[in-house]
JSON list of N, CA and C in Angstrom, two decimals:
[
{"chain": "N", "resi": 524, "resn": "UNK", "atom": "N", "xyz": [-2.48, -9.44, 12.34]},
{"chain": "N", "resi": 524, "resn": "UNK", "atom": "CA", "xyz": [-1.51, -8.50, 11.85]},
{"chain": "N", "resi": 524, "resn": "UNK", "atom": "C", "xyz": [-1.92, -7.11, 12.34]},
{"chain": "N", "resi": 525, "resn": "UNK", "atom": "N", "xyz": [-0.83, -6.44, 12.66]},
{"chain": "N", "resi": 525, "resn": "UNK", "atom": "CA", "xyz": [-1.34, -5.19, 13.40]},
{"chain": "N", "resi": 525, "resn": "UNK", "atom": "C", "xyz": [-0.72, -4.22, 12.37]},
{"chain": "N", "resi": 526, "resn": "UNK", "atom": "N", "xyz": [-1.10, -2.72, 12.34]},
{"chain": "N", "resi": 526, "resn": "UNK", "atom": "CA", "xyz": [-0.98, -1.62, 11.08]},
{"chain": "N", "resi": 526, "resn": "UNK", "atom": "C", "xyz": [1.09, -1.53, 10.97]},
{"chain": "N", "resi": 527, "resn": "UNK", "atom": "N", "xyz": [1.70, -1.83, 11.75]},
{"chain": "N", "resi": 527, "resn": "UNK", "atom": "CA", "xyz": [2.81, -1.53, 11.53]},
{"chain": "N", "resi": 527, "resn": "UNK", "atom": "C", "xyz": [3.65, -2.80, 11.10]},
{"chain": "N", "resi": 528, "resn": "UNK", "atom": "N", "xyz": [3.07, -3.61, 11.33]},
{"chain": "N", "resi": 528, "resn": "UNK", "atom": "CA", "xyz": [2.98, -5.41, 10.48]},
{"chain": "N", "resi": 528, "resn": "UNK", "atom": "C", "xyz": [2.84, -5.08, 8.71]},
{"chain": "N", "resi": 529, "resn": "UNK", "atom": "N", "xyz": [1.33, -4.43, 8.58]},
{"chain": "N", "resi": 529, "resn": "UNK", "atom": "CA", "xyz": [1.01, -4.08, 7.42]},
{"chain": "N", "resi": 529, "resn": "UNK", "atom": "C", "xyz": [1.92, -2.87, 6.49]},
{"chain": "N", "resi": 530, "resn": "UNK", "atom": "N", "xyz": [2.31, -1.90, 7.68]},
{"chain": "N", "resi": 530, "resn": "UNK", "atom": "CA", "xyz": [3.10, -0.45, 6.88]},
{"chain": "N", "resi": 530, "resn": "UNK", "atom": "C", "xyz": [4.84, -1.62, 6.37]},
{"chain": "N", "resi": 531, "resn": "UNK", "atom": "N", "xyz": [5.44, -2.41, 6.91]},
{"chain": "N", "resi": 531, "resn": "UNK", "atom": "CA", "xyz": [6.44, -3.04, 6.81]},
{"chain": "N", "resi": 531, "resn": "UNK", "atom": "C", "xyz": [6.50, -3.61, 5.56]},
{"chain": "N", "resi": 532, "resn": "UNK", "atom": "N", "xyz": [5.40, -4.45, 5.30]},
{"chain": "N", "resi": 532, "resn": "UNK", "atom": "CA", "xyz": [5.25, -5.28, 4.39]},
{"chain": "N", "resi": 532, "resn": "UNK", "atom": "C", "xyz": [5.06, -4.37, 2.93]},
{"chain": "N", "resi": 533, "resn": "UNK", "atom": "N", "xyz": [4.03, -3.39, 3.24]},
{"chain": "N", "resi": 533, "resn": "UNK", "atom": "CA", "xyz": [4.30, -2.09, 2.31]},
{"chain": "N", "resi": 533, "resn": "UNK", "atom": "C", "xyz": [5.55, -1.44, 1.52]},
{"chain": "N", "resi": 534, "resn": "UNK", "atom": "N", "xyz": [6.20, -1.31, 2.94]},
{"chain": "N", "resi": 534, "resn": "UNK", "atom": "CA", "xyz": [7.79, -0.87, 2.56]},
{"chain": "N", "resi": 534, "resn": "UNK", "atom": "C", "xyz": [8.45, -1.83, 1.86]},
{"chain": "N", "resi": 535, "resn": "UNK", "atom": "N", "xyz": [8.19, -2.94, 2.19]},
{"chain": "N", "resi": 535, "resn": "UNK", "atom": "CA", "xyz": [9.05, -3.99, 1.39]},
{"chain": "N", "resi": 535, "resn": "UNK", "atom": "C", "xyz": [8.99, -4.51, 0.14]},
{"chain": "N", "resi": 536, "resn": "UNK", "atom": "N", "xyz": [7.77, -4.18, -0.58]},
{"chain": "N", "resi": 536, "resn": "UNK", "atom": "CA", "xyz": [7.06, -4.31, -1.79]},
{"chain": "N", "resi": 536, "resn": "UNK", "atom": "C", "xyz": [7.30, -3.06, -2.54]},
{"chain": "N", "resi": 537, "resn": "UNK", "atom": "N", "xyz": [7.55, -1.86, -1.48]},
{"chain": "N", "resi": 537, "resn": "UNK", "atom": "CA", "xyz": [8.26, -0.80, -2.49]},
{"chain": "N", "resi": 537, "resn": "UNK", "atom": "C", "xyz": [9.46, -0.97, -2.78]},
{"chain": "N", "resi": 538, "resn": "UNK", "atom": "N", "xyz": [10.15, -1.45, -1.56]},
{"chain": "N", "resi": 538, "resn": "UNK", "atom": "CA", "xyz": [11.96, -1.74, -1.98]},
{"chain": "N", "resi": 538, "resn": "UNK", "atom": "C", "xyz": [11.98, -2.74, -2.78]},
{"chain": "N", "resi": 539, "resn": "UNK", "atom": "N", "xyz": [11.29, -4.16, -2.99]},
{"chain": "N", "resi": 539, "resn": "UNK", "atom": "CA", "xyz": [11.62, -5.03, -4.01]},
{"chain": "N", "resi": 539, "resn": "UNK", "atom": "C", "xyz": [11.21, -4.37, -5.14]},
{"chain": "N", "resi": 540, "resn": "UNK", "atom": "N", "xyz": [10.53, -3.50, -5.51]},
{"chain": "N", "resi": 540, "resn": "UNK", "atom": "CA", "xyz": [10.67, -2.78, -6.81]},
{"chain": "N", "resi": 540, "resn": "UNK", "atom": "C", "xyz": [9.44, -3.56, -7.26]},
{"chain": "N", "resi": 541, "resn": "UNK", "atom": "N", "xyz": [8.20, -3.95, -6.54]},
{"chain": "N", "resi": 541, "resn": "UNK", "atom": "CA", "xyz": [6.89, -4.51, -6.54]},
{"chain": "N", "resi": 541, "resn": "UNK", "atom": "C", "xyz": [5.70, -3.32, -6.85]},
{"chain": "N", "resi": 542, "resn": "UNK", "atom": "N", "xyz": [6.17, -2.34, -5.90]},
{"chain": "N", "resi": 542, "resn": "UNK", "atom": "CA", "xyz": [4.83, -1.34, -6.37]},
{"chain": "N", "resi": 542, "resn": "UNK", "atom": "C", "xyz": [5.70, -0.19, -6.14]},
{"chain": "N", "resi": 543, "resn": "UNK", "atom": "N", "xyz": [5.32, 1.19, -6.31]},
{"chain": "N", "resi": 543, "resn": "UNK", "atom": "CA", "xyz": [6.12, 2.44, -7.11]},
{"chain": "N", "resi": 543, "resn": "UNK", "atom": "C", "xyz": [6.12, 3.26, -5.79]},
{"chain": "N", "resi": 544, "resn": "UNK", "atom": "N", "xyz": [4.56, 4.09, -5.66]},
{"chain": "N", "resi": 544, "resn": "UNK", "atom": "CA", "xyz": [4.25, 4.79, -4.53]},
{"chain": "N", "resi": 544, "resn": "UNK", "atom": "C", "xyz": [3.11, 4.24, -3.78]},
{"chain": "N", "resi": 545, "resn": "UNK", "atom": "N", "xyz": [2.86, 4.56, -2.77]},
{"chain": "N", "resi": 545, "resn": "UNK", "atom": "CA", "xyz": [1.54, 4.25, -2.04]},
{"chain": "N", "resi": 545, "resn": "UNK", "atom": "C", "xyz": [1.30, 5.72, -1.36]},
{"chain": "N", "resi": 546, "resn": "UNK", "atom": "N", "xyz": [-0.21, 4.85, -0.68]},
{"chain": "N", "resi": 546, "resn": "UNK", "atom": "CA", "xyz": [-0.50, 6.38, 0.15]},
{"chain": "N", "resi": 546, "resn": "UNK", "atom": "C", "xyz": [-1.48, 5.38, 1.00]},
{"chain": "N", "resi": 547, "resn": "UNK", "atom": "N", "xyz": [-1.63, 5.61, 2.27]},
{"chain": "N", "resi": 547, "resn": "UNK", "atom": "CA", "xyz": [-2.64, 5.47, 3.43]},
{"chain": "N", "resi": 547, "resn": "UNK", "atom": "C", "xyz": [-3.90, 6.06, 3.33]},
{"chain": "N", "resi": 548, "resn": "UNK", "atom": "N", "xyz": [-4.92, 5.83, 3.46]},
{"chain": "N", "resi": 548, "resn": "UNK", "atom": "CA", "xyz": [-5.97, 6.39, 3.90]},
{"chain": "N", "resi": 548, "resn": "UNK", "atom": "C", "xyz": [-7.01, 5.61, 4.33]},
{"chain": "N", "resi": 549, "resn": "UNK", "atom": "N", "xyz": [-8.16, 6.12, 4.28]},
{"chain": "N", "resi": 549, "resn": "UNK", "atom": "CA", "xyz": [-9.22, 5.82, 5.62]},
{"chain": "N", "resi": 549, "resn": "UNK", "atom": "C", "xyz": [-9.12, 6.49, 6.77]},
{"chain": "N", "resi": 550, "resn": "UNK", "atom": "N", "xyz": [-9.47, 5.72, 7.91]},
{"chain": "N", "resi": 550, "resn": "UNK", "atom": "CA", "xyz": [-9.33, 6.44, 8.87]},
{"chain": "N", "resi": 550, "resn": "UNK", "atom": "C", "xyz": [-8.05, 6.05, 9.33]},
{"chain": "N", "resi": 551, "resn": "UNK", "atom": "N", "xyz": [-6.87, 5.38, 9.42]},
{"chain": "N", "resi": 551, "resn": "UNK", "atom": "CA", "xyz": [-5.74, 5.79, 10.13]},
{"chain": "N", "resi": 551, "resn": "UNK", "atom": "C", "xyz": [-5.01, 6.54, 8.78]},
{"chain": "N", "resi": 552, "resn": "UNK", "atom": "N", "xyz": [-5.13, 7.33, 7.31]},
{"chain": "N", "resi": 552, "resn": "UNK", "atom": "CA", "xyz": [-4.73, 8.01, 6.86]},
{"chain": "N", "resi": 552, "resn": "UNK", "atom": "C", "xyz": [-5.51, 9.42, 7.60]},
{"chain": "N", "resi": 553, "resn": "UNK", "atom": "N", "xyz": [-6.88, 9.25, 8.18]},
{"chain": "N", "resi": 553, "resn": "UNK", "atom": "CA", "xyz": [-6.83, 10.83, 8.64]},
{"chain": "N", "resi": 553, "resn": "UNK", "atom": "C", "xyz": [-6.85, 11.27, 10.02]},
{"chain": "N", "resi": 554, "resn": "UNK", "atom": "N", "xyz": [-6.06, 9.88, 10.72]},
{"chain": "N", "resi": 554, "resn": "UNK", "atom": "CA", "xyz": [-5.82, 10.15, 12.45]},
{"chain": "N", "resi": 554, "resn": "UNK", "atom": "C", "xyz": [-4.47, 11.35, 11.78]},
{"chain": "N", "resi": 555, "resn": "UNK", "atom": "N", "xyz": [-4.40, 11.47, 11.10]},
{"chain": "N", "resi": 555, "resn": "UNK", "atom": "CA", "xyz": [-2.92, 12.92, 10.80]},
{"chain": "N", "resi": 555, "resn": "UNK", "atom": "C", "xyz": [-3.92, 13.87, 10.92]},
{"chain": "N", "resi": 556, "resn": "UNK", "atom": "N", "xyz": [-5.38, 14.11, 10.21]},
{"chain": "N", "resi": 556, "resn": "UNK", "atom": "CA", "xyz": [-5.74, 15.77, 10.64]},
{"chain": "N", "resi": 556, "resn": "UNK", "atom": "C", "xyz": [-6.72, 15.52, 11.25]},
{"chain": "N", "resi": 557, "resn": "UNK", "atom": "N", "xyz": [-7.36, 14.34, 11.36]},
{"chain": "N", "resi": 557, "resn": "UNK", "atom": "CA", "xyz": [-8.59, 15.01, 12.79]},
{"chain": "N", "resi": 557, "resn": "UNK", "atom": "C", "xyz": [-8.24, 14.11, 14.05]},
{"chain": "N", "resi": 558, "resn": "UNK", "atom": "N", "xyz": [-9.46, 13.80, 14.95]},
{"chain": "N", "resi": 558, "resn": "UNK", "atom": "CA", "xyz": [-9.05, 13.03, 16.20]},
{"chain": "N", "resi": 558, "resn": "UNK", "atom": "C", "xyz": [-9.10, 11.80, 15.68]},
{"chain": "N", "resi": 559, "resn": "UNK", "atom": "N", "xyz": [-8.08, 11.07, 16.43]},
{"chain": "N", "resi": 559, "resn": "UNK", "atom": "CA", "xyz": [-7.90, 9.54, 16.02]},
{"chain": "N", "resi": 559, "resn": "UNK", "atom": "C", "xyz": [-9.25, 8.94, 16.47]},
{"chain": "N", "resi": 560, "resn": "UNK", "atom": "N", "xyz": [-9.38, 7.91, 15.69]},
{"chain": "N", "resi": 560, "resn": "UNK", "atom": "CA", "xyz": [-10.39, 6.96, 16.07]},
{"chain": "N", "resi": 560, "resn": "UNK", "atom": "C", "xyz": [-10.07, 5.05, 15.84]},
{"chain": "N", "resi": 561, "resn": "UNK", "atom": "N", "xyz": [-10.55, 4.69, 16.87]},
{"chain": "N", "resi": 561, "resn": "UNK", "atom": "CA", "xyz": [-10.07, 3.39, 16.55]},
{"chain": "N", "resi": 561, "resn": "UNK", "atom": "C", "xyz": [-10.55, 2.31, 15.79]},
{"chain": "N", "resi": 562, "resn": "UNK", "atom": "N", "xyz": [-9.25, 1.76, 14.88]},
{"chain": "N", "resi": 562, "resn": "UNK", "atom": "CA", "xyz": [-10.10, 1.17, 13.14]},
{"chain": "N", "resi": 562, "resn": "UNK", "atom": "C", "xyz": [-8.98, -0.34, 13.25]},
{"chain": "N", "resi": 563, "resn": "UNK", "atom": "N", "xyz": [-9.24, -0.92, 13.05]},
{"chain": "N", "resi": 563, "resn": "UNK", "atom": "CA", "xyz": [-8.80, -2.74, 12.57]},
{"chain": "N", "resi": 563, "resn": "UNK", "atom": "C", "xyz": [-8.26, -2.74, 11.81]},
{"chain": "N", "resi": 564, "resn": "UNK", "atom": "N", "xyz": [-8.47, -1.58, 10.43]},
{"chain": "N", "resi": 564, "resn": "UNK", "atom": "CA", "xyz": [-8.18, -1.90, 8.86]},
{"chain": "N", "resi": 564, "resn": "UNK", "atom": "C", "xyz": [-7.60, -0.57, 8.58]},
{"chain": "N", "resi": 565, "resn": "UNK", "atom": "N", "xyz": [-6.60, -1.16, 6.77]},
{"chain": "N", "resi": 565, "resn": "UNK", "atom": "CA", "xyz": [-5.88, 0.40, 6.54]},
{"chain": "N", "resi": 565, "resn": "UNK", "atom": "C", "xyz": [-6.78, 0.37, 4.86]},
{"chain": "N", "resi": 566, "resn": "UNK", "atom": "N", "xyz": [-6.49, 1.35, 4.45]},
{"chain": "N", "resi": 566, "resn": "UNK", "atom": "CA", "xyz": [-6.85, 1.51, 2.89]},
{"chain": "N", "resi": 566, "resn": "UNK", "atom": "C", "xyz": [-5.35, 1.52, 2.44]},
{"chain": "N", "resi": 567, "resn": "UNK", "atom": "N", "xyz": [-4.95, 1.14, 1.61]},
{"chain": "N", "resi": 567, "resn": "UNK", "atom": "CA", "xyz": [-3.44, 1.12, 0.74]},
{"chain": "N", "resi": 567, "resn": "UNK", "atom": "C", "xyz": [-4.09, 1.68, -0.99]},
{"chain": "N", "resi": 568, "resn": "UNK", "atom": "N", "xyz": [-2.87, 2.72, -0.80]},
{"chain": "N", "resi": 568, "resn": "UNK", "atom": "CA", "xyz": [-3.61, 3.19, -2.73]},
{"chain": "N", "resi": 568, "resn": "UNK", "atom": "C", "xyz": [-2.31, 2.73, -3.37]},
{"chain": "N", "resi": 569, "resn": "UNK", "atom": "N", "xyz": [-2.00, 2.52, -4.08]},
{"chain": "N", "resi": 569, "resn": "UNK", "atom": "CA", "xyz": [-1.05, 2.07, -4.67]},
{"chain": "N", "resi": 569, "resn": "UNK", "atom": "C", "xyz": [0.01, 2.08, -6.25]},
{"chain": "N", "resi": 570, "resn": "UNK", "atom": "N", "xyz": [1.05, 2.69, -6.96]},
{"chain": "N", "resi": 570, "resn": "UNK", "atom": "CA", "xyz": [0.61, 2.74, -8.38]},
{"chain": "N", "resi": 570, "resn": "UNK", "atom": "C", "xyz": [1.92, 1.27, -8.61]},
{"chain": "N", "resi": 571, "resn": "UNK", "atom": "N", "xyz": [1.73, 0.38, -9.41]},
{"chain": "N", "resi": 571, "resn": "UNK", "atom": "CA", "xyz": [2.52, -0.11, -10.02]},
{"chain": "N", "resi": 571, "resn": "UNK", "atom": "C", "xyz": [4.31, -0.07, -9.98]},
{"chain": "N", "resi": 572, "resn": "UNK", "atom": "N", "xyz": [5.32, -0.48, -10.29]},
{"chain": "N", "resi": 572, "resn": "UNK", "atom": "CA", "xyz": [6.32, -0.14, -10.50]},
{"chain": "N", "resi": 572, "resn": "UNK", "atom": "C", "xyz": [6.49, -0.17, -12.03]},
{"chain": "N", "resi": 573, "resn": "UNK", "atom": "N", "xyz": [6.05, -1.34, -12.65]},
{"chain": "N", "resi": 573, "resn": "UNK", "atom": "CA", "xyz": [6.39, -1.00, -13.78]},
{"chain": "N", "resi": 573, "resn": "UNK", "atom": "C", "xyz": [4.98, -1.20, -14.87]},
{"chain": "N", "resi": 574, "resn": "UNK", "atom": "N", "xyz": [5.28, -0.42, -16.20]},
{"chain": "N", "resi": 574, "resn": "UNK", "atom": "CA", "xyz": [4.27, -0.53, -16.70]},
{"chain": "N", "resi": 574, "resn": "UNK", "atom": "C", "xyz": [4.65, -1.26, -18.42]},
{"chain": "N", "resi": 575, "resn": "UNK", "atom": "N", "xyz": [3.67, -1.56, -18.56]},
{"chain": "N", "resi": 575, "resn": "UNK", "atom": "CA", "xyz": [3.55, -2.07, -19.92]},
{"chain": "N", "resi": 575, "resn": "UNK", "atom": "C", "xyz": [3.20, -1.72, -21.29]},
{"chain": "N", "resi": 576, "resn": "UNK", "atom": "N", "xyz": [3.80, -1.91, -22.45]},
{"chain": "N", "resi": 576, "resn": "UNK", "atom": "CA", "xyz": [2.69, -1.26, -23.45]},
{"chain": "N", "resi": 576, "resn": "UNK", "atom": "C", "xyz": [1.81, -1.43, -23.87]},
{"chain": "N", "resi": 577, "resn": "UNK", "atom": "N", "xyz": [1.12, -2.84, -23.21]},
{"chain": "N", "resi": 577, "resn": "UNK", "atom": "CA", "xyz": [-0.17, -3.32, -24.10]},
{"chain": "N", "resi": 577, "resn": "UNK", "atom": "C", "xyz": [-1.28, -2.42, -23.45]},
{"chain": "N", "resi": 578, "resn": "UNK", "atom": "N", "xyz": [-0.77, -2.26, -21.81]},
{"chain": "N", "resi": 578, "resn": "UNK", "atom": "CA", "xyz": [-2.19, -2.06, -20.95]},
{"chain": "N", "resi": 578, "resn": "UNK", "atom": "C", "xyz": [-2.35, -3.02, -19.64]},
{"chain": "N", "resi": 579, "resn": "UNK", "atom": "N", "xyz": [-1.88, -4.10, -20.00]},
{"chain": "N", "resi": 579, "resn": "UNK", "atom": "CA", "xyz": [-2.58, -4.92, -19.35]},
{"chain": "N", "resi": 579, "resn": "UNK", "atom": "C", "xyz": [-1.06, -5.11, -17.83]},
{"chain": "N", "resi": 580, "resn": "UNK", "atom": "N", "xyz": [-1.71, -5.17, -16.92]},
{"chain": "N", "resi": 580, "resn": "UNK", "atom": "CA", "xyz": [-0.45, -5.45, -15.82]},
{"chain": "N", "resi": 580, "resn": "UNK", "atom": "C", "xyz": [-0.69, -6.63, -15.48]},
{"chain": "N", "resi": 581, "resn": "UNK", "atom": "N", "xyz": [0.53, -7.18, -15.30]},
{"chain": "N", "resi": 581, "resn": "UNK", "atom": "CA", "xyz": [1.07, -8.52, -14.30]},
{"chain": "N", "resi": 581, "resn": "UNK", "atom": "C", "xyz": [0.78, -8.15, -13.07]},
{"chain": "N", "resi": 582, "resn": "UNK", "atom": "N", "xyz": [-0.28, -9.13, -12.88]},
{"chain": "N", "resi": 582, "resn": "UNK", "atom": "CA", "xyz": [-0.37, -8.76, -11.01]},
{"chain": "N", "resi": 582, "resn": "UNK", "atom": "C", "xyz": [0.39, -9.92, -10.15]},
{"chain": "N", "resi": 583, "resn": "UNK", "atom": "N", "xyz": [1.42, -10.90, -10.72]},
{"chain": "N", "resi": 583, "resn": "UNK", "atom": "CA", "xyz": [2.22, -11.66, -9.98]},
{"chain": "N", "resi": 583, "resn": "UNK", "atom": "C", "xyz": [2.83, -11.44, -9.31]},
{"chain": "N", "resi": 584, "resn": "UNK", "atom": "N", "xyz": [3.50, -10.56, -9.60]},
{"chain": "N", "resi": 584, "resn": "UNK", "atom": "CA", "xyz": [4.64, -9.92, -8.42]},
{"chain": "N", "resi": 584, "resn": "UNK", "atom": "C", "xyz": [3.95, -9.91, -7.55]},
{"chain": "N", "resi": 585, "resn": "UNK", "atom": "N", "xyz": [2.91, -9.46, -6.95]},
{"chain": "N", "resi": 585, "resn": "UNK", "atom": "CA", "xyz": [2.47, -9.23, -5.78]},
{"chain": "N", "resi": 585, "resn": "UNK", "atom": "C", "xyz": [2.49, -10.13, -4.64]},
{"chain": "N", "resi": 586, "resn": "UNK", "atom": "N", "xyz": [1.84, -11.45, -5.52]},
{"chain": "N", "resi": 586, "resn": "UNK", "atom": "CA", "xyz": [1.96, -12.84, -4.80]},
{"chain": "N", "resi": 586, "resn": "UNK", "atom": "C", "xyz": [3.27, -13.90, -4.41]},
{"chain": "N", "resi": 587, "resn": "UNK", "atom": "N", "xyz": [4.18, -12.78, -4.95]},
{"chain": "N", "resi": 587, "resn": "UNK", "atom": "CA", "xyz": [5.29, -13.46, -4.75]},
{"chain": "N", "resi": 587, "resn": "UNK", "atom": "C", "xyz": [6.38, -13.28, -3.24]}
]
C-alpha cells in the first residue's frame, strides 16, 4: 500500500461517518515544512465520530 492508498482509505472512514478529524504526521506530516525525506510509513491521529456516555468507545466500526 502506498501513502495515497492509505490518505483514501482515511477519507473514506471520514465520509462513512467512522472517525471525525484526522491529522498526518511524522515525517510525511513534516515533508510540508522541512526537506522531504524518504519514509514507508504515515502516523494517522485521529478523534472518533461519535461519542458515548459511559466512556468507553466501540472500536468496531473501524473493522468494518
Amino acid at each position: 500500500m502506498n501513502i495515497h492508498d492509505a490518505i483514501a482509505i482515511i477519507v473514506g472512514m471520514q465520509k462513512d461517518g467512522v472517525i471525525e478529524r484526522y491529522a498526518i504526521g511524522g515525517a510525511i506530516g513534516a515533508a510540508f515544512y522541512i526537506e522531504p525525506a524518504e519514509t514507508q510509513d504515515v502516523e494517522v491521529f485521529f478523534t472518533f465520530a461519535t461519542t458515548v456516555p459511559d466512556g468507553l468507545i466501540d472500536l468496531s466500526p473501524i473493522y468494518r
